[in-house]
XYZ file of C-alpha atoms in Angstrom:
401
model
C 55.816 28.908 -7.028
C 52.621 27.796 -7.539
C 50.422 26.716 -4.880
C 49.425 23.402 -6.099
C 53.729 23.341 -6.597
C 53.750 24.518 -2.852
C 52.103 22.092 -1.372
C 53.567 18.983 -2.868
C 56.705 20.448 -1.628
C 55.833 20.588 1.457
C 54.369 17.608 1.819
C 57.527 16.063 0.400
C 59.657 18.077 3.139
C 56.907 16.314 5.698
C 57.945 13.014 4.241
C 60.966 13.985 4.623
C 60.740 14.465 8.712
C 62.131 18.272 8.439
C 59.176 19.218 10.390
C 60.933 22.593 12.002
C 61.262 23.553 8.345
C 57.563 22.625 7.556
C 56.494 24.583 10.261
C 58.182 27.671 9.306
C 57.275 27.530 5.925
C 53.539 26.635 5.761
C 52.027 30.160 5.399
C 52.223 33.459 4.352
C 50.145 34.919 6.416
C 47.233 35.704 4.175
C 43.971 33.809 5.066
C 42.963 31.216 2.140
C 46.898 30.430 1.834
C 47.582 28.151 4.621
C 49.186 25.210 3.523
C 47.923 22.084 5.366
C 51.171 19.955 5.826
C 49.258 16.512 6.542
C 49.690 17.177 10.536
C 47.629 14.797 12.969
C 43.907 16.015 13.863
C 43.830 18.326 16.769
C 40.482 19.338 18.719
C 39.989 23.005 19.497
C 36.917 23.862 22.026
C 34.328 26.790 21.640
C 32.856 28.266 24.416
C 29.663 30.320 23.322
C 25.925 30.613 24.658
C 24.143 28.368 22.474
C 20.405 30.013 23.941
C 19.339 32.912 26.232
C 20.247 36.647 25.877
C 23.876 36.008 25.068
C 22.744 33.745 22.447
C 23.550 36.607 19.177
C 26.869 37.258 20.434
C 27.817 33.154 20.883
C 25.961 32.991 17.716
C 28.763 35.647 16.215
C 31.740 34.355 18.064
C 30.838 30.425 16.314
C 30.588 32.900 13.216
C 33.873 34.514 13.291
C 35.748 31.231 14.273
C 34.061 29.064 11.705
C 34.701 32.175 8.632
C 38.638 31.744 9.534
C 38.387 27.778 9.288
C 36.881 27.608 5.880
C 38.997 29.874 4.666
C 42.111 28.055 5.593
C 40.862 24.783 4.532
C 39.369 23.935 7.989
C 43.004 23.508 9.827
C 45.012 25.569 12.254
C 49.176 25.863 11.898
C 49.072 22.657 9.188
C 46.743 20.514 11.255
C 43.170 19.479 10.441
C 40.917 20.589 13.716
C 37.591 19.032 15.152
C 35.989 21.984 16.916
C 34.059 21.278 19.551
C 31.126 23.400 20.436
C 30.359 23.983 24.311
C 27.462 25.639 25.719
C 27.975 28.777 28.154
C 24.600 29.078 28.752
C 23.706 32.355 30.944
C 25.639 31.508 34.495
C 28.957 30.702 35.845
C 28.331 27.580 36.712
C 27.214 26.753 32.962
C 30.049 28.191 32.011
C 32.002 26.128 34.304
C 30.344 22.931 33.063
C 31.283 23.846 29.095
C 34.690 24.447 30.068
C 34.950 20.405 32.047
C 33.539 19.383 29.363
C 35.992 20.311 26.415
C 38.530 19.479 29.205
C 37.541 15.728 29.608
C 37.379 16.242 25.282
C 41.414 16.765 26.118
C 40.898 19.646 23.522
C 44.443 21.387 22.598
C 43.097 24.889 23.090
C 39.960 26.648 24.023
C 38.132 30.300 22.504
C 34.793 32.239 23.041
C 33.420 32.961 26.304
C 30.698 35.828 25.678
C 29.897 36.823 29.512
C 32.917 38.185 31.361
C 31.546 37.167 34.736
C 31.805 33.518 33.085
C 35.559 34.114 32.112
C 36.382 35.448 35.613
C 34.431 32.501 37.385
C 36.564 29.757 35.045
C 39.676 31.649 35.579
C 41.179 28.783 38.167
C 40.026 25.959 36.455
C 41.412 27.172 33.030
C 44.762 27.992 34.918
C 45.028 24.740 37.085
C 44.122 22.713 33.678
C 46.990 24.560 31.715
C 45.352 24.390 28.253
C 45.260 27.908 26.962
C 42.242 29.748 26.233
C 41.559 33.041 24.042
C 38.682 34.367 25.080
C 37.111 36.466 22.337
C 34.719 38.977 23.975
C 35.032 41.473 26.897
C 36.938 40.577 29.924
C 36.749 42.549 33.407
C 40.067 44.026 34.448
C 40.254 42.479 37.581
C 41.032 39.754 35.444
C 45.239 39.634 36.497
C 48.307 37.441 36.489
C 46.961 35.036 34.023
C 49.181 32.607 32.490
C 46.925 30.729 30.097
C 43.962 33.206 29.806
C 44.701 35.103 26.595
C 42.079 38.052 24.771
C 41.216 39.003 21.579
C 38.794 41.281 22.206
C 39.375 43.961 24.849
C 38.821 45.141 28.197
C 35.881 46.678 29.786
C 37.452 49.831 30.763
C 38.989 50.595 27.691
C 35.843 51.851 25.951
C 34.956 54.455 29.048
C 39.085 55.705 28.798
C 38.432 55.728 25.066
C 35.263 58.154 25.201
C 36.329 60.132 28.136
C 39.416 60.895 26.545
C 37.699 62.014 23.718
C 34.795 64.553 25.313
C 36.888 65.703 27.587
C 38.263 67.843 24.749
C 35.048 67.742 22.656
C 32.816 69.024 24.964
C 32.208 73.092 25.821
C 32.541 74.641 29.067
C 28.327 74.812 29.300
C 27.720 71.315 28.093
C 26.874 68.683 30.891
C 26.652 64.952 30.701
C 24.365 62.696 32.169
C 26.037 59.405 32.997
C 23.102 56.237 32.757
C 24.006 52.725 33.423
C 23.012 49.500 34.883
C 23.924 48.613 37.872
C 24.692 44.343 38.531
C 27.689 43.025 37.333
C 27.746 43.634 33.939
C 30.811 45.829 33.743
C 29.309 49.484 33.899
C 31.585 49.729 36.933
C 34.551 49.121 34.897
C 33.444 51.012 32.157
C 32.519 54.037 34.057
C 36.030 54.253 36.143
C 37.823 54.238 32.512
C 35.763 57.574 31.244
C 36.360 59.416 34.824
C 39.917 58.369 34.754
C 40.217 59.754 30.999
C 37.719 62.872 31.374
C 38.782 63.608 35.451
C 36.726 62.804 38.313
C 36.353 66.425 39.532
C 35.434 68.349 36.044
C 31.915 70.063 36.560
C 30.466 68.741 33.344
C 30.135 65.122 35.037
C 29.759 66.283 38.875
C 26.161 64.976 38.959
C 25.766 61.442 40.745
C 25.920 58.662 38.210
C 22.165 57.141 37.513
C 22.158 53.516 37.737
C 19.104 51.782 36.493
C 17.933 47.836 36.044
C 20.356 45.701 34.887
C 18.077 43.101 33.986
C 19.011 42.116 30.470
C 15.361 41.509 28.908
C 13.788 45.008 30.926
C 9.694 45.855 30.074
C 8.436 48.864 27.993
C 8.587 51.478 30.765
C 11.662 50.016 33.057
C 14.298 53.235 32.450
C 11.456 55.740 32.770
C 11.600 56.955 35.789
C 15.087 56.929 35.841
C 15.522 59.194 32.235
C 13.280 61.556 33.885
C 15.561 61.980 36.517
C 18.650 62.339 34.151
C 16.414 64.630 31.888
C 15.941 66.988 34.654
C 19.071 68.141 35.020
C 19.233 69.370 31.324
C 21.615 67.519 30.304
C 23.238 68.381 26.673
C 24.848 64.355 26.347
C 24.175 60.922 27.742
C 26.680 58.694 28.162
C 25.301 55.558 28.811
C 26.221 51.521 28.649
C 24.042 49.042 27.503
C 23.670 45.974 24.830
C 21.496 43.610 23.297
C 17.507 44.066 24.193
C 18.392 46.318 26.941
C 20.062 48.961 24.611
C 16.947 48.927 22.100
C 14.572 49.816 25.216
C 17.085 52.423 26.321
C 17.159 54.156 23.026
C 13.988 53.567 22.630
C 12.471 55.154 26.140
C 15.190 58.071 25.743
C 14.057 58.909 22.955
C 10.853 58.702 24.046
C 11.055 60.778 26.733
C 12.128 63.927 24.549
C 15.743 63.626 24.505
C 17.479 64.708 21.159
C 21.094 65.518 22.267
C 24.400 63.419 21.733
C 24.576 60.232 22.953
C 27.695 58.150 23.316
C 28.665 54.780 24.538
C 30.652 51.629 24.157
C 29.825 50.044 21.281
C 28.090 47.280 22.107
C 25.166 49.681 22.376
C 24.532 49.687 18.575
C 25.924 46.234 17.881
C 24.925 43.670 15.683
C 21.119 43.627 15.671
C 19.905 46.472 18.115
C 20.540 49.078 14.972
C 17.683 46.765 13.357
C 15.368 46.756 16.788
C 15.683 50.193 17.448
C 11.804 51.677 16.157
C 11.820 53.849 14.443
C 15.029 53.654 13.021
C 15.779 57.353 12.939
C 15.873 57.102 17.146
C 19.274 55.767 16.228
C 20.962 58.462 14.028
C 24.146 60.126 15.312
C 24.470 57.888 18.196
C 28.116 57.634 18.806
C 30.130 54.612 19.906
C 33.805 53.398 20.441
C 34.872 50.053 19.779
C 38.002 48.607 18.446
C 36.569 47.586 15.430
C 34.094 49.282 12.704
C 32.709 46.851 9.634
C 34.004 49.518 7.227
C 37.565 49.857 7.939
C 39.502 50.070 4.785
C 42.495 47.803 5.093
C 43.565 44.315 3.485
C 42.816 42.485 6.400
C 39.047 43.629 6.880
C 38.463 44.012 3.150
C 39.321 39.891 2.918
C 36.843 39.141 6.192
C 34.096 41.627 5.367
C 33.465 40.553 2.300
C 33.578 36.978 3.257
C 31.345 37.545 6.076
C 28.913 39.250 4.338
C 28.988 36.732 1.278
C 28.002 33.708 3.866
C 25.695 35.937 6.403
C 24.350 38.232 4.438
C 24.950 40.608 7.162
C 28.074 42.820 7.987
C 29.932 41.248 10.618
C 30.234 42.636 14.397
C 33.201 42.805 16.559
C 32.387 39.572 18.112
C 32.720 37.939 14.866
C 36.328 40.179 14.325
C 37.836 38.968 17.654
C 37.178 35.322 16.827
C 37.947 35.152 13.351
C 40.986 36.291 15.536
C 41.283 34.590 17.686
C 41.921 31.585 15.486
C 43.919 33.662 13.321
C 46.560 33.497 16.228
C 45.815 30.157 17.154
C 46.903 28.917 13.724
C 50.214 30.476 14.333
C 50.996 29.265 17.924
C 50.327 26.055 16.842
C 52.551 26.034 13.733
C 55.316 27.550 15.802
C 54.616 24.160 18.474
C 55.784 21.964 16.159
C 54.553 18.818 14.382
C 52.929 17.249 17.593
C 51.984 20.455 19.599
C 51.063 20.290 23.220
C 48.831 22.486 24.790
C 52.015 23.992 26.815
C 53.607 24.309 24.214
C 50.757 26.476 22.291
C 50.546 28.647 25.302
C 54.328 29.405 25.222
C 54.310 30.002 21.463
C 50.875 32.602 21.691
C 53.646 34.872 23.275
C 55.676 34.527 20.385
C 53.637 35.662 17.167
C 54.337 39.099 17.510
C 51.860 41.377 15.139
C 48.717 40.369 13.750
C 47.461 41.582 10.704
C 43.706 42.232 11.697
C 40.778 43.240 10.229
C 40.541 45.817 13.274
C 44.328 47.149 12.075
C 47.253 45.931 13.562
C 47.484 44.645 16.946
C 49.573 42.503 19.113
C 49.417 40.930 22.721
C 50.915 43.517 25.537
C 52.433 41.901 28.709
C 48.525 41.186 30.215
C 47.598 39.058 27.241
C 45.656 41.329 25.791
C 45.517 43.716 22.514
C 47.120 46.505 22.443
C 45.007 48.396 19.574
C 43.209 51.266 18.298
C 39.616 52.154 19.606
C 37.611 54.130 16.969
C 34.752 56.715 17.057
C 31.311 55.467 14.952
C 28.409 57.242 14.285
C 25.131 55.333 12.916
C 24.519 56.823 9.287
C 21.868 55.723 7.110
C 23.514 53.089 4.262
C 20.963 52.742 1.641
C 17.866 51.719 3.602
C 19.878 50.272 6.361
C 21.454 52.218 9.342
C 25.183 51.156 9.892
C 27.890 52.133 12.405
C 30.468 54.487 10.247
C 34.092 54.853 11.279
C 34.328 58.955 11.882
C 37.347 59.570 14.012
C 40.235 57.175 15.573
C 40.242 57.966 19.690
C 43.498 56.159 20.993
C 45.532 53.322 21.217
C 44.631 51.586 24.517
C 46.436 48.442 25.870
């Protein structure tokens, strides 16, 4: 059947008031398929930092969300949506604010939330409001018996059990790593109990205290300094270290710097998005090695479809922010097809557990009992591409969730 064909028969069926069979029928699954079935206007809220040093990643999770909308003719499960853009801003109380807001907006569901300190501090108000949200970046793991919090993204530990898992076995008898991270409460803590749990607390080749350094997000020219020389002096053969945004480029950057040329490795946020383009010079970055649930140049259906897409609207390859939005609505259009012609936001939240697998640009992936992916994690090394330096998908680590 055509589509033009498919659509005026569903729209007859609409007329018709078989709405279960509307619902059931009005995609295929494929993104620039969805069949819009003439169902009332629905608001959907994003959550993203609109300024500030979370402003690339909000900028990528509006992105991702937006791609999947114009792609499926700017509706979700048949209805037409008004999204309605909250700011984060940098604190939990802004955070707090954005999420009132789209609550007094009665929006039907909610997505985003860049800072996981923000999704833990509107954890209560999202529950006690009952209007699900899928938060689309990293969440701490502390973050339990949820009922309406869902995740697209992944949890903070998983990218320390992902790389310990992997050196343990990589790794020689004589190598030793130096562990570097910041100290605060921007998830190093989680992220370093998931490698030790995966590599083993005890094993000689991470014995050495762990180094914590500034975890100011914007830190000056010289602020890891003393603190690589202190990691340097033990000779270390790898650094694993955790960092992001402006404070990654200045940690490559002063690493380098100081004279180190071994392995490093890290979650992948540490050559995300634009710090590969920051980093100077740009052959600081080679070989650095991250895990992450998603690399730009995975060759499947799914990510061939988004890629390109991205890239044809962004001119830029797209980040796992973007991914686990773009997501994030993907599953939102299909809880709210399965609610029915006039869905409530219960009644979403009830159907998200329902979907089953989605077809991702990451692979394949579905919700485990948590609400959150269970998924593959993959190994990337920064290669040159062309003139440009890009993350490259070398090795798959584990499924984690």
């Amino acid at each position: 059947m055509s589509q033009m064909n498919r659509r005026r028969a569903l729209q007859l069926l609409a007329a018709l008031g078989t709405g279960s069979l509307v619902a059931a029928c009005g995609t295929d699954g494929d993104e620039g398929t969805t069949t819009v079935t003439g169902g009332s206007p629905i608001k959907i809220g994003l959550i993203a930092p609109q300024a500030g040093v979370n402003k690339a990643i909000g900028d990528e999770l509006t992105n991702g969300f937006q791609l999947y909308l114009d792609l499926n003719d700017r509706s979700l499960g048949g209805h037409p949506v008004d999204l309605v853009v909250a700011d984060e801003g940098d604190t939990v109380k802004s955070g707090q604010a954005a999420v009132s807001r789209l609550l007094e907006e009665n929006v039907l569901a909610m997505t985003g939330v860049a800072n996981s300190a923000v999704m833990f501090g509107i954890r209560d108000a999202i529950e006690q409001a009952r209007v699900p949200l899928i938060g689309s970046n990293a969440s701490p793991p502390s973050l339990q018996s949820v009922v309406y919090i869902w995740r697209t993204s992944y949890v903070l530990d998983e990218a320390g059990r992902a790389l310990g898992r992997y050196l343990k076995d990589e790794l020689g008898t004589a190598d030793r790593v130096a562990i570097i991270l910041p100290e605060g409460g921007g998830g190093g803590e989680d992220v370093l109990r998931g490698f030790r749990q995966e590599f083993g607390e005890t094993d000689p080749r991470i014995s050495d205290p762990v180094i914590w350094t500034t975890g100011s997000p914007n830190p000056g020219k010289t602020a890891f300094a003393s603190d690589i020389s202190q990691a340097l002096s033990r000779s270390p053969s790898t650094v694993f270290c955790f960092y992001s945004g402006t404070a990654a480029v200045e940690f490559v950057m002063q690493l380098r710097d100081a004279g180190f040329r071994g392995r490093i490795y890290a979650p992948g946020f540490l050559t995300e998005g634009t710090v590969l383009e920051s980093i100077r010079p740009a052959n600081d970055a080679l070989g650095i090695r991250t895990a992450l649930n998603y690399s730009a140049d995975l060759n499947n259906a799914a990510n061939r479809r988004f890629a390109s897409a991205y890239r044809k609207k962004h001119n830029a390859s797209p980040t796992t922010y973007a991914m686990a939005s773009y997501d994030a609505a993907k599953v939102l259009d299909q809880a709210i097809r399965l609610a029915g012609e006039t869905p409530t936001a219960q009644e979403v939240n009830l159907a998200l557990g329902r979907i089953g697998q989605i077809d991702s640009p990451r692979g394949a992936w579905q919700f485990n009992q948590p609400r959150t992916p269970q998924q593959k994690w993959y190994l990337r090394e920064v290669q040159r591409d062309g003139q440009l330096l890009s993350n490259v998908m070398v090795n798959e680590l584990a499924t984690l969730g």
